Short mmCIF file of C-alpha atoms and ligand atoms in Angstrom, two decimals:
data_model
loop_
_atom_site.label_atom_id
_atom_site.label_comp_id
_atom_site.label_asym_id
_atom_site.label_seq_id
_atom_site.Cartn_x
_atom_site.Cartn_y
_atom_site.Cartn_z
CA UNK M 1 44.86 1.01 16.26
CA UNK M 2 48.61 1.00 16.05
CA UNK M 3 50.27 -1.52 13.77
CA UNK M 4 53.39 -2.56 15.63
CA UNK M 5 54.17 -5.62 13.59
CA UNK M 6 53.31 -6.67 10.02
CA UNK M 7 54.87 -9.77 8.55
CA UNK M 8 54.42 -11.70 5.34
CA UNK M 9 53.40 -15.29 6.19
CA UNK M 10 52.56 -17.29 3.07
CA UNK M 11 51.44 -17.09 -0.57
CA UNK M 12 49.41 -19.80 -2.20
CA UNK M 13 46.63 -20.67 -4.63
CA UNK M 14 44.96 -23.26 -2.40
CA UNK M 15 42.76 -22.03 0.48
CA UNK M 16 43.33 -25.37 2.23
CA UNK M 17 46.98 -24.37 2.63
CA UNK M 18 46.19 -20.96 4.16
CA UNK M 19 47.02 -20.53 7.88
CA UNK M 20 44.78 -22.64 10.10
CA UNK M 21 45.41 -20.93 13.42
CA UNK M 22 41.99 -19.28 13.41
CA UNK M 23 43.03 -15.63 13.78
CA UNK M 24 40.41 -13.35 12.22
CA UNK M 25 41.25 -12.22 8.72
CA UNK M 26 40.41 -9.18 6.63
CA UNK M 27 40.82 -9.60 2.90
CA UNK M 28 41.13 -7.08 0.10
CA UNK M 29 39.63 -7.77 -3.29
CA UNK M 30 38.77 -5.86 -6.46
CA UNK M 31 39.80 -5.53 -10.03
CA UNK M 32 43.47 -5.71 -10.98
CA UNK M 33 45.17 -2.36 -10.48
CA UNK M 34 42.46 -0.93 -8.21
CA UNK M 35 45.06 -0.45 -5.47
CA UNK M 36 44.77 -3.52 -3.18
CA UNK M 37 48.49 -3.98 -2.54
CA UNK M 38 49.09 -0.24 -2.15
CA UNK M 39 46.32 -0.06 0.44
CA UNK M 40 47.82 -2.93 2.44
CA UNK M 41 51.20 -1.20 2.39
CA UNK M 42 49.61 2.09 3.42
CA UNK M 43 47.61 0.55 6.29
CA UNK M 44 50.63 -1.28 7.68
CA UNK M 45 53.05 1.57 7.03
CA UNK M 46 55.36 -0.88 5.24
CA UNK M 47 56.04 0.17 1.69
CA UNK M 48 57.30 -3.11 0.32
CA UNK M 49 55.04 -5.51 2.25
CA UNK M 50 52.57 -6.32 -0.53
CA UNK M 51 53.83 -6.26 -4.08
CA UNK M 52 52.50 -3.29 -6.02
CA UNK M 53 52.69 -2.82 -9.73
CA UNK M 54 51.63 -0.52 -12.50
CA UNK M 55 51.08 -3.64 -14.63
CA UNK M 56 47.64 -5.07 -13.85
CA UNK M 57 47.25 -8.73 -13.01
CA UNK M 58 50.51 -9.30 -11.15
CA UNK M 59 49.24 -10.84 -7.92
CA UNK M 60 47.70 -14.20 -8.72
CA UNK M 61 48.05 -15.61 -5.26
CA UNK M 62 46.37 -15.43 -1.87
CA UNK M 63 48.88 -13.56 0.32
CA UNK M 64 48.63 -13.65 4.11
CA UNK M 65 50.20 -10.97 6.32
CA UNK M 66 50.12 -11.37 10.09
CA UNK M 67 49.41 -8.14 11.96
CA UNK M 68 50.36 -7.53 15.63
CA UNK M 69 50.46 -11.32 16.07
CA UNK M 70 46.67 -11.43 16.26
CA UNK M 71 44.97 -10.92 12.92
CA UNK M 72 45.60 -11.29 9.21
CA UNK M 73 45.45 -8.96 6.26
CA UNK M 74 44.97 -10.86 3.00
CA UNK M 75 45.83 -9.62 -0.47
CA UNK M 76 43.66 -11.52 -2.97
CA UNK M 77 44.19 -11.79 -6.74
CA UNK M 78 42.44 -9.16 -8.83
CA UNK M 79 39.40 -10.24 -10.78
CA UNK M 80 38.39 -9.47 -14.35
CA UNK M 81 41.68 -8.58 -15.95
CA UNK M 82 40.97 -8.80 -19.68
CA UNK M 83 44.54 -9.23 -20.92
CA UNK M 84 44.90 -12.46 -19.06
CA UNK M 85 42.53 -14.24 -21.47
CA UNK M 86 39.53 -16.40 -20.68
CA UNK M 87 41.53 -19.36 -19.26
CA UNK M 88 43.58 -17.12 -17.01
CA UNK M 89 40.52 -15.29 -15.76
CA UNK M 90 38.74 -18.57 -15.02
CA UNK M 91 41.69 -19.83 -13.03
CA UNK M 92 41.78 -16.68 -10.90
CA UNK M 93 38.02 -16.89 -10.44
CA UNK M 94 38.39 -20.47 -9.18
CA UNK M 95 40.96 -19.39 -6.59
CA UNK M 96 38.73 -16.52 -5.43
CA UNK M 97 35.63 -18.77 -5.28
CA UNK M 98 37.44 -21.48 -3.36
CA UNK M 99 38.70 -18.90 -0.87
CA UNK M 100 35.32 -17.22 -0.38
CA UNK M 101 33.44 -20.52 -0.15
CA UNK M 102 35.71 -22.21 2.35
CA UNK M 103 37.48 -19.63 4.44
CA UNK M 104 35.97 -19.68 7.90
CA UNK M 105 38.46 -17.17 9.31
CA UNK M 106 37.30 -14.55 6.79
CA UNK M 107 35.81 -11.87 9.01
CA UNK M 108 35.30 -9.06 6.54
CA UNK M 109 36.01 -8.59 2.88
CA UNK M 110 36.98 -5.12 1.67
CA UNK M 111 35.76 -4.65 -1.89
CA UNK M 112 37.88 -2.01 -3.60
CA UNK M 113 36.47 0.22 -6.32
CA UNK M 114 38.30 2.94 -8.24
CA UNK M 115 36.55 6.16 -7.18
CA UNK M 116 37.00 7.65 -10.65
CA UNK M 117 34.76 5.14 -12.40
CA UNK M 118 31.04 4.74 -12.89
CA UNK M 119 29.57 1.56 -11.34
CA UNK M 120 30.87 -1.38 -13.41
CA UNK M 121 28.94 -4.56 -14.13
CA UNK M 122 31.70 -6.88 -12.94
CA UNK M 123 31.88 -5.18 -9.53
CA UNK M 124 28.11 -4.98 -9.08
CA UNK M 125 27.79 -8.68 -9.92
CA UNK M 126 30.53 -9.52 -7.46
CA UNK M 127 28.82 -7.49 -4.72
CA UNK M 128 25.47 -9.17 -5.45
CA UNK M 129 27.12 -12.54 -5.07
CA UNK M 130 28.54 -11.55 -1.67
CA UNK M 131 25.02 -10.71 -0.57
CA UNK M 132 23.68 -14.04 -1.80
CA UNK M 133 26.46 -15.94 -0.05
CA UNK M 134 26.15 -13.92 3.15
CA UNK M 135 29.78 -12.79 3.17
CA UNK M 136 30.32 -9.69 5.35
CA UNK M 137 31.87 -6.91 3.31
CA UNK M 138 32.56 -3.21 3.11
CA UNK M 139 33.23 -1.00 0.11
CA UNK M 140 36.41 1.03 -0.27
CA UNK M 141 36.74 3.73 -2.92
CA UNK M 142 40.41 3.95 -3.81
CA UNK M 143 42.68 6.59 -5.37
CA UNK M 144 40.74 9.49 -3.85
CA UNK M 145 43.71 11.79 -4.55
CA UNK M 146 43.06 11.47 -8.28
CA UNK M 147 39.84 13.51 -8.29
CA UNK M 148 38.43 16.59 -6.57
CA UNK M 149 36.50 16.31 -3.28
CA UNK M 150 33.34 17.39 -5.08
CA UNK M 151 33.70 14.78 -7.79
CA UNK M 152 34.51 12.11 -5.19
CA UNK M 153 31.35 12.93 -3.27
CA UNK M 154 29.29 12.85 -6.45
CA UNK M 155 30.73 9.51 -7.57
CA UNK M 156 30.13 7.90 -4.16
CA UNK M 157 26.53 9.17 -4.10
CA UNK M 158 26.07 7.80 -7.60
CA UNK M 159 27.43 4.43 -6.51
CA UNK M 160 25.20 4.31 -3.44
CA UNK M 161 22.17 5.01 -5.62
CA UNK M 162 23.08 2.17 -7.90
CA UNK M 163 23.56 -0.24 -4.96
CA UNK M 164 20.22 0.81 -3.48
CA UNK M 165 18.54 -0.49 -6.63
CA UNK M 166 19.20 -4.02 -5.36
CA UNK M 167 20.07 -3.56 -1.67
CA UNK M 168 17.88 -2.31 1.15
CA UNK M 169 20.84 -1.39 3.28
CA UNK M 170 24.30 -0.18 2.38
CA UNK M 171 27.48 -1.73 3.76
CA UNK M 172 30.06 0.47 5.51
CA UNK M 173 31.77 2.68 2.94
CA UNK M 174 35.31 4.07 3.12
CA UNK M 175 37.37 6.17 0.79
CA UNK M 176 41.14 6.01 0.67
CA UNK M 177 44.26 7.39 -0.91
CA UNK M 178 47.35 5.30 -0.48
CA UNK M 179 49.39 8.29 -1.65
CA UNK M 180 48.04 10.59 1.06
CA UNK M 181 47.18 7.98 3.70
CA UNK M 182 43.53 8.99 3.58
CA UNK M 183 41.20 6.49 5.26
CA UNK M 184 43.91 4.74 7.26
CA UNK M 185 42.51 5.51 10.72
CA UNK M 186 38.94 4.75 9.66
CA UNK M 187 39.74 1.30 8.26
CA UNK M 188 42.06 0.30 11.10
CA UNK M 189 39.52 1.44 13.71
CA UNK M 190 36.82 -0.54 11.97
CA UNK M 191 38.98 -3.67 12.06
CA UNK M 192 39.86 -3.07 15.69
CA UNK M 193 36.20 -2.77 16.65
CA UNK M 194 35.41 -6.11 15.05
CA UNK M 195 38.46 -7.77 16.62
CA UNK M 196 37.33 -6.55 20.03
CA UNK M 197 33.82 -7.86 19.44
CA UNK M 198 35.27 -11.28 18.57
CA UNK M 199 37.48 -11.28 21.67
CA UNK M 200 34.52 -10.41 23.88
CA UNK M 201 32.45 -13.19 22.31
CA UNK M 202 35.27 -15.67 22.90
CA UNK M 203 35.47 -14.60 26.55
CA UNK M 204 31.78 -15.27 26.95
CA UNK M 205 32.17 -18.90 25.85
N1 GDP S 1 47.48 8.16 -7.11
C1 GDP S 1 47.28 6.97 -6.54
N2 GDP S 1 47.75 5.86 -7.14
C2 GDP S 1 47.51 4.67 -6.55
C3 GDP S 1 46.77 4.55 -5.34
N3 GDP S 1 46.66 3.24 -5.03
C4 GDP S 1 47.33 2.56 -5.98
N4 GDP S 1 47.84 3.41 -6.92
C5 GDP S 1 48.63 3.03 -8.11
O1 GDP S 1 47.85 2.14 -8.91
C6 GDP S 1 48.66 1.10 -9.44
C7 GDP S 1 48.13 -0.27 -9.00
O2 GDP S 1 48.23 -0.40 -7.60
P1 GDP S 1 48.33 -1.82 -6.88
O3 GDP S 1 48.30 -1.56 -5.43
O4 GDP S 1 49.47 -2.62 -7.43
O5 GDP S 1 46.94 -2.48 -7.37
P2 GDP S 1 46.42 -4.00 -7.22
O6 GDP S 1 46.62 -4.65 -8.54
O7 GDP S 1 44.95 -3.84 -6.92
O8 GDP S 1 47.17 -4.63 -6.09
C8 GDP S 1 50.08 1.36 -8.95
O9 GDP S 1 50.77 2.07 -9.96
C9 GDP S 1 49.87 2.25 -7.72
O10 GDP S 1 50.95 3.10 -7.47
C10 GDP S 1 46.28 5.76 -4.73
O11 GDP S 1 45.60 5.78 -3.68
N5 GDP S 1 46.56 6.93 -5.38
MG1 MG S 2 48.29 -6.34 -6.04
#
C-alpha cells in the first residue's frame, strides 16, 4: 500500500473525544521508548508526524493520524514507565484501559516489543489481557538494526516459546527497524488486507 496522505487529527486523553467517523483504526502500544512514534513516522514516511524522543514517557496522549482519508494510525501512551511514579503510571493505565475497553473502531492493536530483550512480565501480562478481552493484536519486534540477524531470530524464537506456554496459537509477528525501514511493506500490506476485508463486508450489507 502506498501512503499518499498522512495527517495529524487530534490528541486527547479521553476516548469519548476520539474521532467518531468510524474509519478503521490501527493502534500502536508498548513500553515507553520501544519505538512506537518512530514506527509511525517510518510507516507514513513522515519524519515529524509522531513525536519521537530519547526521553521515555513523553507521549501521554492518544494521538490520531488519518491515513489516505480512509483509516487511522493511533499512537498510544507507553505503559510501565517507572520514572513516572505510581500515580503517573496509574493515570496512563486508565487512559489505555478506557481506550481498549470502549474503542469500537479499533481494528488491530500492534504490540511493540524491543527485540533485544528477554520476554518481560509487564508485556506478557498485557498480551494475556488482550486475549482475555478478545482484542485483535499482532506483535512487532522493534529496533531490529540493533542486533545481528542470528540474535534476532533467536530472540523471536525464544519469545514465541514463551507465548506458547499460555497460547495455543500465535498472533501475526513482524520485525521492524525504523532506521532501515525494515518491516514497512509487511505491516502496510497487512493493514491493507484487513481494510479490504472490511470494505467487502460493508458491501455485502
Ligand atoms: N536504532 C534504532 N533506534 C530506534 C528505532 N526505533 C526507535 N528508536 C529510538 O528509540 C528512542 C525511542 O523511540 P520513540 O519512537 O520515541 O519511542 P516511543 O516512546 O515508544 O514512542 C528514540 O531515540 C528513537 O530514535 C529503531 O528501529 N532503531
Ligand atoms: Mg512516542
